Coordinates of N, CA and C in Angstrom, one line a residue:
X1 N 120.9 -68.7 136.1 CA 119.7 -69.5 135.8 C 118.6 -69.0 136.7
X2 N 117.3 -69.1 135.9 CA 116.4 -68.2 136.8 C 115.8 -69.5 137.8
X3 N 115.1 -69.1 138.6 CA 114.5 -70.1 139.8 C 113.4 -70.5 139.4
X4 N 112.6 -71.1 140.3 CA 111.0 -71.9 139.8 C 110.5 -70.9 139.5
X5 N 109.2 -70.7 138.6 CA 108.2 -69.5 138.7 C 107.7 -69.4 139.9
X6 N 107.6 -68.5 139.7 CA 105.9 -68.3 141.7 C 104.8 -68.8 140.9
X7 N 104.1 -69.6 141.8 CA 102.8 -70.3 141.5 C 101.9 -69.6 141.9
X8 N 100.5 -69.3 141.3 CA 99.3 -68.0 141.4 C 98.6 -68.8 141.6
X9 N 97.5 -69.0 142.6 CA 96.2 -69.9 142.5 C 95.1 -68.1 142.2
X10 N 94.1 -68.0 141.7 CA 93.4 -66.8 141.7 C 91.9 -67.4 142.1
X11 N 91.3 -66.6 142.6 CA 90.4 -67.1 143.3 C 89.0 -66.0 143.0
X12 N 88.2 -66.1 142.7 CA 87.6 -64.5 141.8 C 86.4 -65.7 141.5
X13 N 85.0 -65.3 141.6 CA 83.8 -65.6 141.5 C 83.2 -65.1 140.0
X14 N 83.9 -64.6 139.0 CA 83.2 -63.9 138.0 C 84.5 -64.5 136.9
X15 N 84.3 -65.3 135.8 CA 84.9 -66.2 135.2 C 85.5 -65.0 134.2
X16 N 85.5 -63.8 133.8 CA 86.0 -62.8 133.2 C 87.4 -62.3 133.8
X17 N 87.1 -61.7 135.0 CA 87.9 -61.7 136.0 C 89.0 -63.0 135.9
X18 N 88.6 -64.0 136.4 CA 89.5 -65.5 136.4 C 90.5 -64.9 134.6
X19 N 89.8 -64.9 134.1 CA 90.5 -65.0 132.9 C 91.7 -64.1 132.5
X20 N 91.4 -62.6 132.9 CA 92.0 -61.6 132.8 C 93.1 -61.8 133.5
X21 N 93.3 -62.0 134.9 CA 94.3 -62.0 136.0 C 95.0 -63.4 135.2
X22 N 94.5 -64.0 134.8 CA 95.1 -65.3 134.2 C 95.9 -65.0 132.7
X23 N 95.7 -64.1 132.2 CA 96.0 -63.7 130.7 C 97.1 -62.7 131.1
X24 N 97.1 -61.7 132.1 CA 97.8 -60.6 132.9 C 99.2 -61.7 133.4
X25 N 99.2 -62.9 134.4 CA 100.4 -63.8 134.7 C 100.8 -64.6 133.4
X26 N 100.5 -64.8 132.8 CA 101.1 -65.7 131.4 C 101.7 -64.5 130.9
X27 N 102.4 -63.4 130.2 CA 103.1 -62.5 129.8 C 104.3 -62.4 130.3
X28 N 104.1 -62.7 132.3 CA 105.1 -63.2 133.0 C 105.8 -64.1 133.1
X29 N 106.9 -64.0 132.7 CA 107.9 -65.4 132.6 C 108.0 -66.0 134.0
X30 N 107.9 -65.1 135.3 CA 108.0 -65.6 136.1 C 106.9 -66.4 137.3
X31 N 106.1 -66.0 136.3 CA 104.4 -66.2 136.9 C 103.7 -67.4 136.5
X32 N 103.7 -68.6 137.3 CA 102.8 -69.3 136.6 C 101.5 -69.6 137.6
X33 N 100.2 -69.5 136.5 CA 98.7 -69.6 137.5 C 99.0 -71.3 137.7
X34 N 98.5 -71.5 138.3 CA 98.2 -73.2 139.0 C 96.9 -73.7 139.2
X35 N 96.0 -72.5 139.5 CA 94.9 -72.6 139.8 C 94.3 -71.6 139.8
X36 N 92.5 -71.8 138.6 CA 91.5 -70.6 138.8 C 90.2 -71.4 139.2
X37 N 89.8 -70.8 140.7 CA 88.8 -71.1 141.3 C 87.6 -69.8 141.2
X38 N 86.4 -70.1 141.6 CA 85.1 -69.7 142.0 C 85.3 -69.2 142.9
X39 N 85.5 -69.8 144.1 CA 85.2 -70.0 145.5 C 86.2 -70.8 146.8
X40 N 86.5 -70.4 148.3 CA 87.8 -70.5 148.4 C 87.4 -72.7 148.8
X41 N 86.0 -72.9 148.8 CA 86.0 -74.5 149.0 C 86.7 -75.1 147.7
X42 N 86.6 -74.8 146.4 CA 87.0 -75.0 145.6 C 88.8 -74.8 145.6
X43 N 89.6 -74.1 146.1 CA 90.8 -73.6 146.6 C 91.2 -74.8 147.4
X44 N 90.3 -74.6 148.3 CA 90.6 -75.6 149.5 C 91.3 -77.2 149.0
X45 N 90.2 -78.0 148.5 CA 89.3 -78.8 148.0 C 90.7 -78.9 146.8
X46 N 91.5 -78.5 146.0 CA 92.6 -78.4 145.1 C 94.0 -78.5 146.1
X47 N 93.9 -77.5 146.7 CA 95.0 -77.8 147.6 C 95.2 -79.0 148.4
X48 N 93.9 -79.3 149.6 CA 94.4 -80.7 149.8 C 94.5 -81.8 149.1
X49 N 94.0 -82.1 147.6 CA 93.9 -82.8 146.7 C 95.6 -82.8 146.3
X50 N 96.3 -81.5 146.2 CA 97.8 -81.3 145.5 C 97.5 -81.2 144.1
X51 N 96.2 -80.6 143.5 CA 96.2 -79.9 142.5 C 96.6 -78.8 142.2
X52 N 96.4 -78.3 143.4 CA 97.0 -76.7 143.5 C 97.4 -76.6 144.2
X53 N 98.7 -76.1 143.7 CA 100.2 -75.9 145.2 C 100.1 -74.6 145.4
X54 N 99.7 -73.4 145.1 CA 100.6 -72.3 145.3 C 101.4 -71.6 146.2
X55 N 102.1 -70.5 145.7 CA 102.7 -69.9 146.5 C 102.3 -69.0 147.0
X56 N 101.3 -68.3 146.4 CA 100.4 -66.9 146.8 C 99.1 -67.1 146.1
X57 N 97.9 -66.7 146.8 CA 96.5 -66.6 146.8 C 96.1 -65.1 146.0
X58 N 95.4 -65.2 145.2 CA 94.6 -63.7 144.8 C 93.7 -64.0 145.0
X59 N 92.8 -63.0 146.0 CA 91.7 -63.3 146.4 C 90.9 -62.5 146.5
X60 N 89.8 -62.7 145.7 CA 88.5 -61.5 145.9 C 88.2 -61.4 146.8
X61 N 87.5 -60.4 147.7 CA 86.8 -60.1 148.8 C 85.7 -60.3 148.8
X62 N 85.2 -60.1 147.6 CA 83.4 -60.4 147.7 C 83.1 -61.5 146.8
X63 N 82.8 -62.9 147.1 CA 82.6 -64.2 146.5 C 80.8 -63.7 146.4
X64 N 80.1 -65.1 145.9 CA 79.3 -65.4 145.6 C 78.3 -65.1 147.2
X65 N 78.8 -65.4 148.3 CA 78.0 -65.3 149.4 C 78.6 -64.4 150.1
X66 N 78.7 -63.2 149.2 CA 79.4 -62.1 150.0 C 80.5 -61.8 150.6
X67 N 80.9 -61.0 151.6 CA 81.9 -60.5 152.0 C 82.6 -61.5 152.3
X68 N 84.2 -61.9 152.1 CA 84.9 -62.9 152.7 C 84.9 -62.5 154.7
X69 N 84.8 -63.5 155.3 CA 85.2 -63.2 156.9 C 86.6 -63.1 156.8
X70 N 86.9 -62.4 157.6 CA 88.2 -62.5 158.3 C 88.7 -63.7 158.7
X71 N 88.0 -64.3 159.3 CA 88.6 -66.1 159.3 C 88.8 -66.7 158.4
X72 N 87.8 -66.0 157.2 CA 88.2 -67.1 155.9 C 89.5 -66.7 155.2
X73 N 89.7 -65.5 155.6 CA 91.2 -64.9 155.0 C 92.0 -65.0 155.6
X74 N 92.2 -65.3 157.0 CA 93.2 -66.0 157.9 C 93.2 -67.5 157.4
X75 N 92.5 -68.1 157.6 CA 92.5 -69.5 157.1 C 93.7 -69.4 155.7
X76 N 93.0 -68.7 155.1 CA 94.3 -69.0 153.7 C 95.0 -68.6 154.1
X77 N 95.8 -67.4 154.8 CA 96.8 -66.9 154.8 C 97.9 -67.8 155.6
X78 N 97.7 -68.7 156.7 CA 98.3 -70.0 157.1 C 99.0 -70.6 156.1
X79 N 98.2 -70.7 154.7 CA 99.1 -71.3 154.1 C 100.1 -70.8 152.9
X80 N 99.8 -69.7 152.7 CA 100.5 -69.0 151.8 C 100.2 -67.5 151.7
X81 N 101.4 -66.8 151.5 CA 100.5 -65.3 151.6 C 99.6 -65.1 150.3
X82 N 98.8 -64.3 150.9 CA 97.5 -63.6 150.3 C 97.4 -61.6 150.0
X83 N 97.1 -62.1 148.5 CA 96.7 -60.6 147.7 C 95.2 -60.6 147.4
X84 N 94.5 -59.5 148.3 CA 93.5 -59.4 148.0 C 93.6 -58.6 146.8
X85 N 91.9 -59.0 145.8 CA 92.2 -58.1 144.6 C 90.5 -57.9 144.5
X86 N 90.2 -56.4 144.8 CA 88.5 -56.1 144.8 C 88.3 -55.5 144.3
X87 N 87.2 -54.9 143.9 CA 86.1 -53.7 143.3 C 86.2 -52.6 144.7
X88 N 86.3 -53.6 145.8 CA 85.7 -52.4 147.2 C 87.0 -52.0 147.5
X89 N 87.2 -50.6 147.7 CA 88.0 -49.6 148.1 C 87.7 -48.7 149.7
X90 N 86.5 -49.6 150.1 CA 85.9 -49.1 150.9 C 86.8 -49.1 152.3
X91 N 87.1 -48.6 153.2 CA 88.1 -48.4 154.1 C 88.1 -49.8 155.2
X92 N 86.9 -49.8 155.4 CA 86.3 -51.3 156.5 C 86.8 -52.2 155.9
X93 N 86.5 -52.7 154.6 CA 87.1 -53.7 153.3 C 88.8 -54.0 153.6
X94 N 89.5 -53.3 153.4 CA 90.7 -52.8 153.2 C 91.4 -53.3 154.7
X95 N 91.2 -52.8 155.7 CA 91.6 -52.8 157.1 C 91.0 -54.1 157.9
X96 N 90.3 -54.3 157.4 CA 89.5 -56.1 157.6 C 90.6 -57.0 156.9
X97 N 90.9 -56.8 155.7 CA 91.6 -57.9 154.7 C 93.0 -58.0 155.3
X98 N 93.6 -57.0 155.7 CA 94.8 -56.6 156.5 C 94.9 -57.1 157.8
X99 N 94.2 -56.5 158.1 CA 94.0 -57.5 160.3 C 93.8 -58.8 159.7
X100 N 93.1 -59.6 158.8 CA 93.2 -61.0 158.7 C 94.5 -61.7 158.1
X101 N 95.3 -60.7 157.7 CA 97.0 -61.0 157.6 C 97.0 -61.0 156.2
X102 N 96.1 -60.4 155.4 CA 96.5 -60.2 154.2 C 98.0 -59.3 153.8
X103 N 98.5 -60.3 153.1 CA 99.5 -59.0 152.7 C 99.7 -58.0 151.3
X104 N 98.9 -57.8 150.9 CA 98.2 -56.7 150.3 C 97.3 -56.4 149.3
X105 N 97.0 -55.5 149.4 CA 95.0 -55.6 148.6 C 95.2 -54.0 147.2
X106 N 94.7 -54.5 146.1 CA 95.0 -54.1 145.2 C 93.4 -53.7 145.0
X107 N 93.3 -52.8 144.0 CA 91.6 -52.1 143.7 C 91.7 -53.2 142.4
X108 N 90.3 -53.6 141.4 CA 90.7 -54.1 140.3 C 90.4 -52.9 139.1
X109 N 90.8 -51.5 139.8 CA 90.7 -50.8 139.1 C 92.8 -50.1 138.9
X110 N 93.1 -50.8 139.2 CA 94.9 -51.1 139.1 C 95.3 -51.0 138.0
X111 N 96.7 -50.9 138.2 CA 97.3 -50.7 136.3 C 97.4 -52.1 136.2
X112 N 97.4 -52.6 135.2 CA 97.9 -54.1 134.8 C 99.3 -54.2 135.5
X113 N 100.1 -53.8 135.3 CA 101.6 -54.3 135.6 C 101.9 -53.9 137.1
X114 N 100.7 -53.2 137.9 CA 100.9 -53.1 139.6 C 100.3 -54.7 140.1
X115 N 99.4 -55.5 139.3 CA 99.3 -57.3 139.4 C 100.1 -57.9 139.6
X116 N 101.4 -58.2 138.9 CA 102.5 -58.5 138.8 C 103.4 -57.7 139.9
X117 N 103.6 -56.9 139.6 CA 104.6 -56.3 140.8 C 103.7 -56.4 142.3
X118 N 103.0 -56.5 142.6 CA 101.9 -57.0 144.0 C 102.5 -58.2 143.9
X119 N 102.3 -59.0 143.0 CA 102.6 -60.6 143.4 C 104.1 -60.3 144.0
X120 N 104.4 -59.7 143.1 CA 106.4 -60.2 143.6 C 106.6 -59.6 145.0
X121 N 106.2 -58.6 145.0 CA 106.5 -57.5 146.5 C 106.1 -58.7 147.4
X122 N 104.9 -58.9 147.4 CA 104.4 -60.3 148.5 C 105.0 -61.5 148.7
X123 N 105.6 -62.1 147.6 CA 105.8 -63.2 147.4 C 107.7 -63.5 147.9
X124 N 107.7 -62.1 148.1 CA 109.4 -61.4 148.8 C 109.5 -61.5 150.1
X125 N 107.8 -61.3 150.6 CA 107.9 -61.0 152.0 C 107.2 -59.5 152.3
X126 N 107.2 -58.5 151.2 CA 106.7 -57.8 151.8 C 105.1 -57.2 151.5
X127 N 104.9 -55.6 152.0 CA 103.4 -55.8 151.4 C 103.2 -54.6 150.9
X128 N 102.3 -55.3 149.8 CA 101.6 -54.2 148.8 C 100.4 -53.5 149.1
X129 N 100.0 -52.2 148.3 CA 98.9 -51.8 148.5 C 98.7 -50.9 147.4
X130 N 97.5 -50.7 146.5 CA 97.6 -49.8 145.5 C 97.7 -48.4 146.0
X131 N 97.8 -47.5 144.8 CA 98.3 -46.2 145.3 C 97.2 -45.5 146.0
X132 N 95.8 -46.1 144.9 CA 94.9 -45.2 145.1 C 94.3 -45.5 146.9
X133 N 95.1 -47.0 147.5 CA 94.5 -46.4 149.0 C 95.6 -45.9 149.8
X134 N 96.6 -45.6 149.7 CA 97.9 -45.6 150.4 C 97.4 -44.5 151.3
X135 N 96.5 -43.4 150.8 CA 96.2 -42.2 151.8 C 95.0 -43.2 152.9
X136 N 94.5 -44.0 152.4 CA 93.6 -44.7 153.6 C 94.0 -45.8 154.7
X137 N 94.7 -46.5 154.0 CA 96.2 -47.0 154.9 C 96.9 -45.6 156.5
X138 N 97.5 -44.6 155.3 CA 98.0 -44.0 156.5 C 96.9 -43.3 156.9
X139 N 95.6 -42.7 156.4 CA 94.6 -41.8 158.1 C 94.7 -43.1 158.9
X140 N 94.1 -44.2 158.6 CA 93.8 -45.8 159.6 C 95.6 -45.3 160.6
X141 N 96.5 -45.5 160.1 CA 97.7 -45.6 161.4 C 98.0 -44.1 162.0
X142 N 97.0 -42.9 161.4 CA 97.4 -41.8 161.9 C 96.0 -41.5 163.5
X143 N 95.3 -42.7 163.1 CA 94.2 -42.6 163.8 C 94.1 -43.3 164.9
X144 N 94.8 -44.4 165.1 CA 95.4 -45.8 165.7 C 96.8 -45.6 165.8
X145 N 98.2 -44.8 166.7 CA 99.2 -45.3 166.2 C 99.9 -46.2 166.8
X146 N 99.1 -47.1 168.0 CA 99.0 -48.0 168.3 C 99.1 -49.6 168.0
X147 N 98.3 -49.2 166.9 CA 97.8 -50.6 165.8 C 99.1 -51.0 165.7
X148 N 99.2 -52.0 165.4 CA 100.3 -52.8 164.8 C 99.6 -53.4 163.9
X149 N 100.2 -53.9 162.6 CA 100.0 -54.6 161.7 C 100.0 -56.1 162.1
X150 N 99.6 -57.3 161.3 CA 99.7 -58.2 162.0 C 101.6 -58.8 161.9
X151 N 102.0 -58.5 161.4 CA 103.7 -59.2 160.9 C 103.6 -58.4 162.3
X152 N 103.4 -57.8 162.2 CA 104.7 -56.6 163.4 C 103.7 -57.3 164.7
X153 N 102.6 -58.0 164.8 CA 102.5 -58.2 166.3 C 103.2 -59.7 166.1
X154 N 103.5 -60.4 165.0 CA 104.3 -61.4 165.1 C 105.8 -61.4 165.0
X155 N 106.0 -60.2 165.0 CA 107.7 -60.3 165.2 C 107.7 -60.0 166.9
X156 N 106.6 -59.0 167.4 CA 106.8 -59.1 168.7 C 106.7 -60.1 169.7
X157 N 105.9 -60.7 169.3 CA 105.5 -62.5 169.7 C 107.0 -63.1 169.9
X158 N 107.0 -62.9 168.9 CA 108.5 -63.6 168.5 C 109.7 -63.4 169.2
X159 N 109.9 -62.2 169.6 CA 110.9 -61.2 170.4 C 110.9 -61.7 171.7
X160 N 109.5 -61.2 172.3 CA 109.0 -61.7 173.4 C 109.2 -63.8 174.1

């Protein structure tokens, strides 16, 4: 017998977008959306209401007032892991979303069915990233090999 669906809140400022990623999880038997917001007050504002429970966040990077902060993507990530899903491919974009404990950031230039499989990888515990940045991913830890990811400074935390 299969288990609950994963619950999707999607979070995307351009109601096209909302719709697509929403038409993309309905195909999924295992996918159900819970919630399509604007903006993450709107997110917020559902969640503490208990209109929107989810399990995992899709979240655009660039809302209506621009770049998301790093606090605002820590902030969500407290409560459920977070997939970013952008236009920007840009390397600062990417490595910002990540240090703020994203667990992984997709281009919305993606195959449809890497959507779905990003949810699941994340929603497993681990992390995704599309292919087209995997080479930007590793120069960043060939350049840093230092860096720790944030899981990995929380497993050390943890050790320690």
């Amino acid at each position: 017998m299969p288990g609950a669906p994963i619950r999707v809140a999607i979070v995307d400022d351009h109601p096209v977008a909302r719709c697509g990623m929403e038409h993309i999880f309905d195909a999924e038997p295992e996918l159900r959306v819970v919630g399509t917001v604007a903006c993450l007050a709107e997110l917020q504002a559902g969640m503490q209401s208990g209109d929107i429970a989810p399990d995992v966040v899709i979240l655009d990077l660039y809302l209506d007032n621009g770049r998301l902060s790093s606090g605002q993507i820590a902030e969500v990530t407290r409560c459920c892991p977070v997939l970013v899903v952008s236009v920007s491919a840009r390397r600062q974009d990417v490595l910002a979303a990540i240090r703020a404990g994203a667990s992984g950031y997709l281009v919305k230039t993606a195959a449809v069915d890497a959507i779905a499989a990003a949810v699941r990888t994340v929603i497993s515990g681990g992390f995704y990233v599309s292919s087209q940045l995997a080479d930007l991913i590793d120069a960043s830890t060939a350049a840093d090999p230092m860096a720790l990811a944030p899981r990995e400074r929380q497993a050390l935390s943890l050790i320690a």
